[in-house]
Coordinates of C-alpha atoms in Angstrom, one line a residue:
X228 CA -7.2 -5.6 17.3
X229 CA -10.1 -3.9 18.8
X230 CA -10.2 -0.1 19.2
X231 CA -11.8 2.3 21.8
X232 CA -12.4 5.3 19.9
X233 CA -12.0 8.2 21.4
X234 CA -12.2 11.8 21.6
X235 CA -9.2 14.0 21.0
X236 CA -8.7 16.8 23.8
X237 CA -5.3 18.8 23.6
X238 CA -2.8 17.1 26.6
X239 CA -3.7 20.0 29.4
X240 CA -7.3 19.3 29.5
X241 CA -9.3 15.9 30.7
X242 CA -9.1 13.2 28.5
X243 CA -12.4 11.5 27.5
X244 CA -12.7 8.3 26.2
X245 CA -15.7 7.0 23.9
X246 CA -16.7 4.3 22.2
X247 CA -18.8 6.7 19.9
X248 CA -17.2 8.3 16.9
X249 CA -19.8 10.9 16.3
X250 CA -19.3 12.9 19.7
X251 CA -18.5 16.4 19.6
X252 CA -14.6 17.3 20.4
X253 CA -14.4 19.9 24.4
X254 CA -12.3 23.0 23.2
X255 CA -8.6 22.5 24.6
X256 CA -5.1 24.3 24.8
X257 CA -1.8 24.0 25.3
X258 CA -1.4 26.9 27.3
X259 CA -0.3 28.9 24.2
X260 CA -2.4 32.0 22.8
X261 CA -4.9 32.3 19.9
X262 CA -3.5 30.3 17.5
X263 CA -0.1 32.5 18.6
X264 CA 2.2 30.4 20.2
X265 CA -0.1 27.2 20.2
X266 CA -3.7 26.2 19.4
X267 CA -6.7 27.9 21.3
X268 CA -9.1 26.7 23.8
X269 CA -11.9 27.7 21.8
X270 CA -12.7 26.6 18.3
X271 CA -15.6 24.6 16.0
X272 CA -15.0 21.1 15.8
X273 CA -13.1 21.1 12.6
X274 CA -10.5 23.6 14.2
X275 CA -10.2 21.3 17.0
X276 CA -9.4 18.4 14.6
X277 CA -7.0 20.3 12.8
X278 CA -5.1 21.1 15.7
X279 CA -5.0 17.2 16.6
X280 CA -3.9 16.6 13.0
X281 CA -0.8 19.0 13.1
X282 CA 0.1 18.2 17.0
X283 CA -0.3 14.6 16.3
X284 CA 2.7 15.1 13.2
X285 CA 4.7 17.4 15.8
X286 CA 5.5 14.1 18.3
X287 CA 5.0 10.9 15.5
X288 CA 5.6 12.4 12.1
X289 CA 8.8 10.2 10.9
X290 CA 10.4 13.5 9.8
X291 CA 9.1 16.1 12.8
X292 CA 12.1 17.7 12.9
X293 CA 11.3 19.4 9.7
X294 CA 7.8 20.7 10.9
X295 CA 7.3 24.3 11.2
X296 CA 5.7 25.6 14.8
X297 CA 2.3 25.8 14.9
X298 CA 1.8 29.8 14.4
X299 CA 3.7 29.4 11.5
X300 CA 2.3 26.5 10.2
X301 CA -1.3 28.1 11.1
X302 CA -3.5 24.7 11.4
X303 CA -6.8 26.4 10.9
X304 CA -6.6 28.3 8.0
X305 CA -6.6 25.1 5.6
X306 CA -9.9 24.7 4.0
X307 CA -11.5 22.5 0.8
X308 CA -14.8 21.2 -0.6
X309 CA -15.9 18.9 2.7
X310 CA -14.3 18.7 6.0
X311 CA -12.4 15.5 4.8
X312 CA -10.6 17.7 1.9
X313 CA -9.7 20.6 3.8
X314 CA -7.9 17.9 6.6
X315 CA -6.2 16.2 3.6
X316 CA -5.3 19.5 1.9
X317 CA -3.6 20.5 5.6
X318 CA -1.9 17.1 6.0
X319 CA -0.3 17.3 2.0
X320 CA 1.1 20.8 2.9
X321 CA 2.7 19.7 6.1
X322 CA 4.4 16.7 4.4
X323 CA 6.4 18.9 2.1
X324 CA 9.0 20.4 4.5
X325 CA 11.2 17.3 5.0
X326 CA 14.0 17.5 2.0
X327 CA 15.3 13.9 0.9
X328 CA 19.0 15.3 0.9
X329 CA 19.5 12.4 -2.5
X330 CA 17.1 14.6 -4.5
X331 CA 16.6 17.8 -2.9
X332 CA 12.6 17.1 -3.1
X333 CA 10.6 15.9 0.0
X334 CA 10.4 12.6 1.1
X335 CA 6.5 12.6 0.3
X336 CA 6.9 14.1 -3.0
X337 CA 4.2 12.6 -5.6
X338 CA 5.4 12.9 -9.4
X339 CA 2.0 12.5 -10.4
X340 CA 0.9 15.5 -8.7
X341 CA 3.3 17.4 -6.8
X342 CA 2.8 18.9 -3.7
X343 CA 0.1 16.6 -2.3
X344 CA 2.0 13.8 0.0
X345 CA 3.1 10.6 -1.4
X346 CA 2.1 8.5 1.7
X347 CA -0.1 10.2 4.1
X348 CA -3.5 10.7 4.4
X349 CA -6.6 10.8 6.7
X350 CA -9.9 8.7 6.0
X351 CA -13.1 8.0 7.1
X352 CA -12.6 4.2 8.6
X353 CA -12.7 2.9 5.3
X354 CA -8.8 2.0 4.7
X355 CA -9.7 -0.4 8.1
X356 CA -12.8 -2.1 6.7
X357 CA -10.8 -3.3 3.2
X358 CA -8.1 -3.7 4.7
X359 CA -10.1 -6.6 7.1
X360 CA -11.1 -8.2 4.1
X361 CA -14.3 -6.2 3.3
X362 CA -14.8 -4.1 -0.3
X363 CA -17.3 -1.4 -0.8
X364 CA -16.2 -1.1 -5.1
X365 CA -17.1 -1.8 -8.0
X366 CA -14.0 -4.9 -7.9
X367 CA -11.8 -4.3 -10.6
X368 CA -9.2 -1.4 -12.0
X369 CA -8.7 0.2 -14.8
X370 CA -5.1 0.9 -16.8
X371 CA -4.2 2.1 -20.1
X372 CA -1.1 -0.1 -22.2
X373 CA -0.6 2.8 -24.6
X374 CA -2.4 6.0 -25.5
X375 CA -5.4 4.2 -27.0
X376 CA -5.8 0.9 -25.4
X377 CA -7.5 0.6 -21.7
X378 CA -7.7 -2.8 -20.0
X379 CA -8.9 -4.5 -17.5
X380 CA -5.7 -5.1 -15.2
X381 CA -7.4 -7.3 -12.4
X382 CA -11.2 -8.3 -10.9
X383 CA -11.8 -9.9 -7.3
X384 CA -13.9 -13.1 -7.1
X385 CA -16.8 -12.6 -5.9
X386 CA -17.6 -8.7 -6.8
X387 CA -19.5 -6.6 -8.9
X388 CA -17.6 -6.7 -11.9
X389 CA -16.6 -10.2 -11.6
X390 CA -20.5 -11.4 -11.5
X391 CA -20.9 -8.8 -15.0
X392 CA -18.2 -11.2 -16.0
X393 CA -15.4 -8.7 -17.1
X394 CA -12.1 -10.5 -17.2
X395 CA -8.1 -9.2 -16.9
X396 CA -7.2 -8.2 -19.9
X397 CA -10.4 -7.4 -21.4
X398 CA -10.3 -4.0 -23.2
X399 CA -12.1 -1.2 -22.4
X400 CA -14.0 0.6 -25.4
X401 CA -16.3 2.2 -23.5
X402 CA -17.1 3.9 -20.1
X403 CA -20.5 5.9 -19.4
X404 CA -21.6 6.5 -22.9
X405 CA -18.0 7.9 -23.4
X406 CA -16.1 6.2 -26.9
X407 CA -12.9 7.1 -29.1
X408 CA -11.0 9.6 -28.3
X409 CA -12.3 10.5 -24.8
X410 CA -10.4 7.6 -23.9
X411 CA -7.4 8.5 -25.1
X412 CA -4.5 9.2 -22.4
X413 CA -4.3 12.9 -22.0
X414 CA -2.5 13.1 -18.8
X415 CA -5.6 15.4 -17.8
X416 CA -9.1 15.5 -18.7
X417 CA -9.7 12.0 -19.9
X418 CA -7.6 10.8 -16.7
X419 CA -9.6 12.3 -14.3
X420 CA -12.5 10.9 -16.3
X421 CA -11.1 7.8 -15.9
X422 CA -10.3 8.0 -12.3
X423 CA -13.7 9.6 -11.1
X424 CA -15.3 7.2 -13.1
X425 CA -14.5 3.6 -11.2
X426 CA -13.1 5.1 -7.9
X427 CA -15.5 7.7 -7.4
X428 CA -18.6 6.7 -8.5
X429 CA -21.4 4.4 -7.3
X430 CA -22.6 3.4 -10.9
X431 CA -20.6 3.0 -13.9
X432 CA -21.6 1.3 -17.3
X433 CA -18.5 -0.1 -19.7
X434 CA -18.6 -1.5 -23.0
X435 CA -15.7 -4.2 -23.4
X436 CA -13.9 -6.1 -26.1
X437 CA -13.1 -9.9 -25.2
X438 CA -9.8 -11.0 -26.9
X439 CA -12.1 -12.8 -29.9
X440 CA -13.1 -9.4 -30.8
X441 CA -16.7 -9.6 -29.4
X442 CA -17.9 -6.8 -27.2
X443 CA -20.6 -6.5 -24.7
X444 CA -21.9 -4.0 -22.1
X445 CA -21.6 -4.2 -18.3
X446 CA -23.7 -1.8 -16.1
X447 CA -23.1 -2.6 -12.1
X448 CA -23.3 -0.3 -9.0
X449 CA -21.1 -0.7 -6.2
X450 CA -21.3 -3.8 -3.8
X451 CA -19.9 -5.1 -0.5
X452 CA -17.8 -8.2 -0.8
X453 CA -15.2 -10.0 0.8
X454 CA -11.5 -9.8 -0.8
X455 CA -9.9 -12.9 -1.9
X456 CA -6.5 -11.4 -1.7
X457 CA -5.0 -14.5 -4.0
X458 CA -6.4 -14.3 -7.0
X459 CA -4.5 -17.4 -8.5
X460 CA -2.2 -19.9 -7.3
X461 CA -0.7 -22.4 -10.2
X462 CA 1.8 -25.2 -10.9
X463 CA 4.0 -24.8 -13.5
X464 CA 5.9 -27.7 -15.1
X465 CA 9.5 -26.1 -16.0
X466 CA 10.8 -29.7 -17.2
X467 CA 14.3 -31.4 -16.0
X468 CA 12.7 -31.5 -12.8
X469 CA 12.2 -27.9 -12.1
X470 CA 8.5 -27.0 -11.0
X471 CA 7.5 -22.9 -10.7
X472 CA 5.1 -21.7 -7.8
X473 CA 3.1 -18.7 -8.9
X474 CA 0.7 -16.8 -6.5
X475 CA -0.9 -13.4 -7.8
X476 CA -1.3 -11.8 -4.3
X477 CA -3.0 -8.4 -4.3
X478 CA -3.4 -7.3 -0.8
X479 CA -1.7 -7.7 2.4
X480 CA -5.0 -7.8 4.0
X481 CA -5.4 -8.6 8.0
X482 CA -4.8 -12.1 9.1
X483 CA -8.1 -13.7 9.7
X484 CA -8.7 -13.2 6.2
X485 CA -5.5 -13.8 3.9
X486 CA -3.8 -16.4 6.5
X487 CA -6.0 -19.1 5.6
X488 CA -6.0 -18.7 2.1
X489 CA -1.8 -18.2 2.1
X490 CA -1.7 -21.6 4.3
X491 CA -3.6 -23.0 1.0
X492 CA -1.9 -21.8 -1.7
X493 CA 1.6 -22.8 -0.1
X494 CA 0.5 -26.3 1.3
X495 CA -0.1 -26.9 -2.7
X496 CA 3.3 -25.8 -3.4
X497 CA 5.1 -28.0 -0.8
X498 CA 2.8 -31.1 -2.2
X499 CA 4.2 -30.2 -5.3
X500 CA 7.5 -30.0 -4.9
X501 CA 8.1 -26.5 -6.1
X502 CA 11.8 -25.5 -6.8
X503 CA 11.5 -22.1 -8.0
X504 CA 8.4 -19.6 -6.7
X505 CA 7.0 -16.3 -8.6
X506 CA 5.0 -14.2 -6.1
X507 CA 3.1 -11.6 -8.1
X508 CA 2.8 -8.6 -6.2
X509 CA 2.4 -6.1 -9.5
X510 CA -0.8 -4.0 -8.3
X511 CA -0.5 -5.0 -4.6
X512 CA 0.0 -1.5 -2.7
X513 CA 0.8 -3.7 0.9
X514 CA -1.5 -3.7 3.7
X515 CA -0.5 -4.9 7.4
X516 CA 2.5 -5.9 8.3
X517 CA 1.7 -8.9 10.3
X518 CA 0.5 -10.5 6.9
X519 CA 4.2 -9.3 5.4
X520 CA 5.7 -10.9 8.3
X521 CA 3.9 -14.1 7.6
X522 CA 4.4 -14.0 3.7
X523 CA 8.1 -13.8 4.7
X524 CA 8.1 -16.5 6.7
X525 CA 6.3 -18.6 4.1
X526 CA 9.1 -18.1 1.8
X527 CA 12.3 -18.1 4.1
X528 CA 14.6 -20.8 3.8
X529 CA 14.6 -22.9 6.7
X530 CA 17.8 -21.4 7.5
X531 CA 17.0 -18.4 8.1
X532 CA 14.5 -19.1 11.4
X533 CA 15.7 -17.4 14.5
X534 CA 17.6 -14.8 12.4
X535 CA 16.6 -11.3 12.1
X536 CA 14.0 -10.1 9.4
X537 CA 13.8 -6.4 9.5
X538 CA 13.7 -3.5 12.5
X539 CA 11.7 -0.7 13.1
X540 CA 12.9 2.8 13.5
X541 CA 10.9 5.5 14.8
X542 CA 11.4 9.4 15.2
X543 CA 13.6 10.6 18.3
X544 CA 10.9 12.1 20.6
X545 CA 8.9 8.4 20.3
X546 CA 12.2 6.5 20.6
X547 CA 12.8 8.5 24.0
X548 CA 9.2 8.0 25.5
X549 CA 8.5 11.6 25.0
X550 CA 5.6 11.2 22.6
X551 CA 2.8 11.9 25.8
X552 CA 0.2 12.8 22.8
X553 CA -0.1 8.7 22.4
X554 CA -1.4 8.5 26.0
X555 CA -4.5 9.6 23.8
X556 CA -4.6 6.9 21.2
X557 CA -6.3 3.8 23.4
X558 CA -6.8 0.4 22.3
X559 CA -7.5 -3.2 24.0
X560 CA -5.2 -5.8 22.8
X561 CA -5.7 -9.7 22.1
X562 CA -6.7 -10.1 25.9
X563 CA -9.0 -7.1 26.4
X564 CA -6.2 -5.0 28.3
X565 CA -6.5 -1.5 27.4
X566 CA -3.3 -0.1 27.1
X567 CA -2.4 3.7 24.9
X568 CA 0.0 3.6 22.4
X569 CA 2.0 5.8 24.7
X570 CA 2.5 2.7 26.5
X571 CA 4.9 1.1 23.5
X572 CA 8.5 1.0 23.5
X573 CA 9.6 2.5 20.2
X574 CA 13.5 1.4 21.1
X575 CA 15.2 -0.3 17.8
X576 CA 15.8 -3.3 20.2
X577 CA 13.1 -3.9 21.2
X578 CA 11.1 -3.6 17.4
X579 CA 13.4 -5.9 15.8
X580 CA 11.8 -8.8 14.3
X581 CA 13.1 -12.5 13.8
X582 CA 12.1 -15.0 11.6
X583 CA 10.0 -18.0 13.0
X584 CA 9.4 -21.2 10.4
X585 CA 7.3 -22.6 13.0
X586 CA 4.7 -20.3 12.7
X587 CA 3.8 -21.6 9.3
X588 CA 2.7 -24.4 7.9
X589 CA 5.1 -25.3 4.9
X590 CA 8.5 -24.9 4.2
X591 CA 9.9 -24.8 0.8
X592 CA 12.9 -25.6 -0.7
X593 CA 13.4 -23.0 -3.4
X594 CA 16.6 -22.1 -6.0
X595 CA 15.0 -18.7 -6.8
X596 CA 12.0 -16.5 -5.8
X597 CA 10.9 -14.3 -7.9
X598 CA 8.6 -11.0 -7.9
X599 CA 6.8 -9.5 -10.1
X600 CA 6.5 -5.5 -9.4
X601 CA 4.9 -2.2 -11.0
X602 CA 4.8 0.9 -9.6
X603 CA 1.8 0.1 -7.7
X604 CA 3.9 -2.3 -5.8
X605 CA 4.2 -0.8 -2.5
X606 CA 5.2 -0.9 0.9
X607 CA 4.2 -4.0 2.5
X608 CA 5.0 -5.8 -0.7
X609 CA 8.4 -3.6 -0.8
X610 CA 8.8 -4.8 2.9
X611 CA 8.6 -8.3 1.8
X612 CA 11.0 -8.1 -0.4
X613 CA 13.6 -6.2 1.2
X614 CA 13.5 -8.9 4.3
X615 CA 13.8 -11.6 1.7
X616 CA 16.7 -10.1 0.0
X617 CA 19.5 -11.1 2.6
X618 CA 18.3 -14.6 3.0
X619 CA 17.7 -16.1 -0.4
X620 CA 18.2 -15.9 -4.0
X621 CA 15.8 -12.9 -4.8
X622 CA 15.2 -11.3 -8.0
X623 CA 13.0 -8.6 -9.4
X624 CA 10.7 -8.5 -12.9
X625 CA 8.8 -5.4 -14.1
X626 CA 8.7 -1.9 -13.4
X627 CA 10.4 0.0 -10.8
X628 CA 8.4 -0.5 -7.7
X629 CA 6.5 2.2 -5.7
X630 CA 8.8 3.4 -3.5
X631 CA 7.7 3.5 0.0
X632 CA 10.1 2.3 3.0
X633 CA 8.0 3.5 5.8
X634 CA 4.7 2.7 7.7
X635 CA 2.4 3.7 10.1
X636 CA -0.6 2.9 12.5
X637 CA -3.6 4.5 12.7
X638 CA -4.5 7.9 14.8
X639 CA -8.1 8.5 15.9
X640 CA -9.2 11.7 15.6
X641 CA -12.7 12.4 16.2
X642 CA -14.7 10.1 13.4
X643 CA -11.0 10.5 11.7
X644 CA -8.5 8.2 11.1
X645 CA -5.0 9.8 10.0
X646 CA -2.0 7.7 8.3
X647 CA 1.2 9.4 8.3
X648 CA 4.9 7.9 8.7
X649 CA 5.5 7.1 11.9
X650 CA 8.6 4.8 11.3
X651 CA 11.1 3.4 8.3
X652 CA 11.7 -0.5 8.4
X653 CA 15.4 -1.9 7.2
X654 CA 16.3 -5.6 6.7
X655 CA 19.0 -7.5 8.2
X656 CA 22.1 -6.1 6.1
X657 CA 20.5 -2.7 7.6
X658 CA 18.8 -1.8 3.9
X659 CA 15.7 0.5 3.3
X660 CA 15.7 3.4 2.2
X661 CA 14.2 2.7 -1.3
X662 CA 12.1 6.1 -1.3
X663 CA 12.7 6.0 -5.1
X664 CA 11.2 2.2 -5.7
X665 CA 13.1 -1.1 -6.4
X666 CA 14.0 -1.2 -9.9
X667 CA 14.4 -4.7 -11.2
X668 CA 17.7 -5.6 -13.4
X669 CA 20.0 -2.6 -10.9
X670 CA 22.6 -3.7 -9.2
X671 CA 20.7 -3.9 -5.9
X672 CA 17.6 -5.7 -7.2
X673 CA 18.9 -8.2 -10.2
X674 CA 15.8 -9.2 -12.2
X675 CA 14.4 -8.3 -15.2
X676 CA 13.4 -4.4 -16.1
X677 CA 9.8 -4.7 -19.0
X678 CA 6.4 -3.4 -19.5
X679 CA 3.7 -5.2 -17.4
X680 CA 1.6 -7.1 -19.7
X681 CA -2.1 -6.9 -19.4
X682 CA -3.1 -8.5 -22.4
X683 CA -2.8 -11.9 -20.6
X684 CA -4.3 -13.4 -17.5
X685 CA -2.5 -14.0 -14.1
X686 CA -0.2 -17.0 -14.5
X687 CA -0.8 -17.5 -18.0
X688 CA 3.1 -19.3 -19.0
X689 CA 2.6 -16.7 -21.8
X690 CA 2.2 -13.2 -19.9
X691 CA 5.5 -11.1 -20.5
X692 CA 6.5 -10.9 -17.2
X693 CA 6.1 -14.5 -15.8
X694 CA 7.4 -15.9 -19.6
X695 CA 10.7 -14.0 -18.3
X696 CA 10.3 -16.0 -14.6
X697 CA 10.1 -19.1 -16.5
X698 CA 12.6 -18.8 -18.5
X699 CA 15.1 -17.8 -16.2
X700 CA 14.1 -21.3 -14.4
X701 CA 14.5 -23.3 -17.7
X702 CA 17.7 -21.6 -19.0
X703 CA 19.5 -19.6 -16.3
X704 CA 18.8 -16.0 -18.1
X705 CA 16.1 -13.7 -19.0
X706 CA 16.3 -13.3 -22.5
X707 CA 13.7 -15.0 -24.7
X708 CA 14.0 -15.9 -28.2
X709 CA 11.7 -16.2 -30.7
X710 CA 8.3 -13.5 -30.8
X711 CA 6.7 -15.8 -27.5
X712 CA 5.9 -12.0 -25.6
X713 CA 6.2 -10.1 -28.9
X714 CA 2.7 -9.7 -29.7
X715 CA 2.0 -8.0 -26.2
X716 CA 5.0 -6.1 -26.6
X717 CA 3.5 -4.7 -30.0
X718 CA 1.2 -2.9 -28.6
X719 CA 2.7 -0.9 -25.8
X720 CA 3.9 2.6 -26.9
X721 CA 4.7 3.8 -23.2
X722 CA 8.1 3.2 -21.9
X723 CA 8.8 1.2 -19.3
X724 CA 8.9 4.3 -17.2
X725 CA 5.9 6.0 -18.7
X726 CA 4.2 2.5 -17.8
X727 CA 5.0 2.8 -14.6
X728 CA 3.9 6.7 -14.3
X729 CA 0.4 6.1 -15.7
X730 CA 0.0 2.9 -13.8
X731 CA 0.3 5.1 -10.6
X732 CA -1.0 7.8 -12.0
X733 CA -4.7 6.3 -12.7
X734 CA -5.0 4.8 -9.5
X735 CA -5.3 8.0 -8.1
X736 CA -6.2 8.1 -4.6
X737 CA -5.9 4.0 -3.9
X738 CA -4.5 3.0 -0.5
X739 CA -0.8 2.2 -0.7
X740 CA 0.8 1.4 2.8
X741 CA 1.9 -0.9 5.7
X742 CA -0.1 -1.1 8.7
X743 CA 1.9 -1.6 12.3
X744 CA -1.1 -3.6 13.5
X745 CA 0.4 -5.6 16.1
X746 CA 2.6 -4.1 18.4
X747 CA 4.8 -6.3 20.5
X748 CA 7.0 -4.4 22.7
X749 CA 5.6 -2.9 25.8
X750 CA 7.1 -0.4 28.2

């Protein structure tokens, strides 16, 4: 979809449009005082954007009802090291007034740093570029398996660190010059290390140890690069005529660029006559939705077409067509119509989505389908799931999941765009609500609750978490004899839930989310 940038002027002043984002914001007002009763008329640029950031949140926020006015709230007085920080610092303290009534904490509560919100955030355009298929990183991500043991956890074809050849599962010995015991897990100055070192940083040198015990040194810099968002599709021979799909998808990227490569991946699977499938979604942190919408369909059971996949729920005010601020927000759709998000219908009837098996190319005929999850599953890989679960024999392995049940779209504000929940999805039975992740093996998600295991590459028949998927297929349970996963089990000290903590926890800042990217229903 193609968007018309524009520039933000509070709703009683002229509205000006721009294809520029690097035009100054006109002072505006709400008729209220000096930052008494509403925002001023006056203001520097940055004021003027953290204005549009908190009235914004007052009409779309998922939870507005829990927002403070805007002279207690006190926009302006939020500051940090750069523009960008002080907006983010603003949007993290106005997430923290809506209570989740099943744990007395806010919905956007973030155990790895409390007080900062779980889902939203503001950004610079560069969510929008990765998320079309484009990569500005060095291509892979870090993780430690136990206090004293960091590994590669996955690289994307094509970039920076696949070309220096580092592999998944390859350990980390070294990063910058840095050795032994400043790369232990700390949960504090050797994280941050860690984190500022391959997400923050345009160069980065690593010493690694290949699984024969050889090391070698890879020194890259950051590169553009188009994602690959399957990073391996395989064939599994189960025996007794069983046959196991497995696809390791990491990113619900936008559908120019995973479509095509989906189509592939499950045109093999019809050819081979898959009866189970594993879809490994353990570090995919979701994308658009369209994409989930079209993963879902892949997997359906033909039954299912025509019946409902999941609905949209949105906040009162948007529900009701009293949102006016989204008059603001245009965009030109498919047919270059301009239109203003305004201009939606935000009605549960009329955002309820169906599935279509003729929109895709394949159709299998599955027993089981099976998912692999971390914590740094989220969102539109949670989506995924939960529309699955209803239709089909669904079952969980790993870690309990991220936890995020609602989306957004994006909200221009000057060179801006902000992220916050806008609406929560739920699945045919009327399910969502998983704000505290999908834990595999509970009553609700049956599956299989281990450590991820990073010693071993995707759809290797002897990675921990796919050995279980296999088995399951073979023999009808997931308990293994023998010591087949025991060796990657040795050398895990984490819990399963410590696992799942410093799995999020190192991935700092990375982009977890669903996109409403397409919207449908029109006023």
């Amino acid at each position: 979809m193609k968007k018309i940038f524009y520039l933000f002027i509070i709703v009683s002043v002229t509205i000006i449009t721009s294809c520029s984002k690097d035009k100054k914001i006109t002072p505006g007002g709400d008729g209220g005082g000096d930052n008494t009763d509403g925002p001023s008329k006056t203001g520097s640029t940055l004021d003027l954007i953290k204005d549009s950031v908190f009235l914004y949140a007052q009409q779309t926020y998922y939870w507005n009802t829990s927002l403070p006015t805007y002279a207690t709230f006190k926009p302006r007085s939020f500051s940090g090291t750069s523009d960008l920080d002080a907006l983010q610092t603003e949007i993290d303290a106005m997430t923290q007034y809506s209570k989740n009534p099943e744990t007395g904490k806010p919905y956007e509560y973030y155990t790895p740093a409390p007080g900062y919100a779980k889902y939203s955030f503001i950004d610079d355009g560069s969510v929008s570029g990765e998320l079309g298929g484009v990569k500005g990183d060095f291509g892979f991500a870090p993780v430690w398996i136990s206090e004293d043991d960091i590994r590669v956890k996955y690289v994307y074809p094509g970039s920076p660190a696949d070309l220096k050849g580092l592999k998944r599962g390859y350990q980390i010995v070294g990063i910058n010059g840095r050795t032994g015991s400043g790369l232990t897990y700390d949960n504090g100055t050797n994280v941050d290390f860690l984190i500022k070192a391959y997400s923050q940083s345009n160069d980065i040198t690593l010493t690694l140890k290949k699984p024969d015990g050889t090391t070698f040194t890879a020194a890259m810099s950051t590169g553009s690069y188009t994602v690959n968002p399957v990073l391996v599709t395989k064939v599994i021979d189960a025996g007794g005529g069983k046959k196991v799909g497995y696809i390791a998808f990491n990113s619900f990227t936008a559908d120019a660029n995973a479509v095509p490569r989906l189509n592939t991946a499950f045109n093999t699977f019809a050819g081979s006559n898959i009866t189970d499938l594993v879809v490994d979604l353990r570090y995919n942190g979701g994308g658009y939705v369209s994409t989930a919408e079209y993963l879902s369909n892949l997997i359906a059971p033909a039954s299912a077409d025509g019946s409902v996949m999941f609905s949209y729920n949105f906040n009162q005010m948007m529900t009701e067509g009293k949102a006016t601020i989204l008059k603001n927000q245009k965009r030109k759709d498919d047919n270059g119509q301009t239109y203003s998000y305004f201009d939606i219908n935000y009605t549960p009837s009329a955002n309820t989505i169906r599935f279509s098996k003729a929109d895709v190319p394949a159709t299998l005929n599955l027993s089981h389908v099976f998912f692999i999850v971390t914590g740094s599953t989220a969102s539109a890989s949670e989506l995924t799931i939960n529309n699955l679960i209803p239709k089909m024999d669904v079952k969980l392995i790993g870690t309990t999941s991220y936890g995020k049940p609602v989306g957004f779209f994006d909200i221009d504000i000057n060179k801006y765009q902000m992220y916050i929940p806008q609406f929560e999805t739920k699945n045919a039975s009327g399910n969502g609500g998983y704000y505290a992740g999908m834990k595999p093996g509970s009553t609700t998600y049956p599956g299989k609750l281990a450590n991820d295991d990073v010693t071993k590459d995707f759809g290797d028949p002897a990675e921990g978490l796919f050995a279980y998927a296999i088995n399951y297929v073979k023999n009808g349970t997931f308990a293994i004899s023998g010591t087949r996963i025991q060796s990657a089990n040795q050398l895990k000290t984490f819990s399963v839930d410590q696992s799942r903590e410093v799995g999020i926890q190192v991935e700092g800042k990375k982009f977890r989310g669903m996109i409403l990217n397409d919207p449908k229903a029109k006023k």
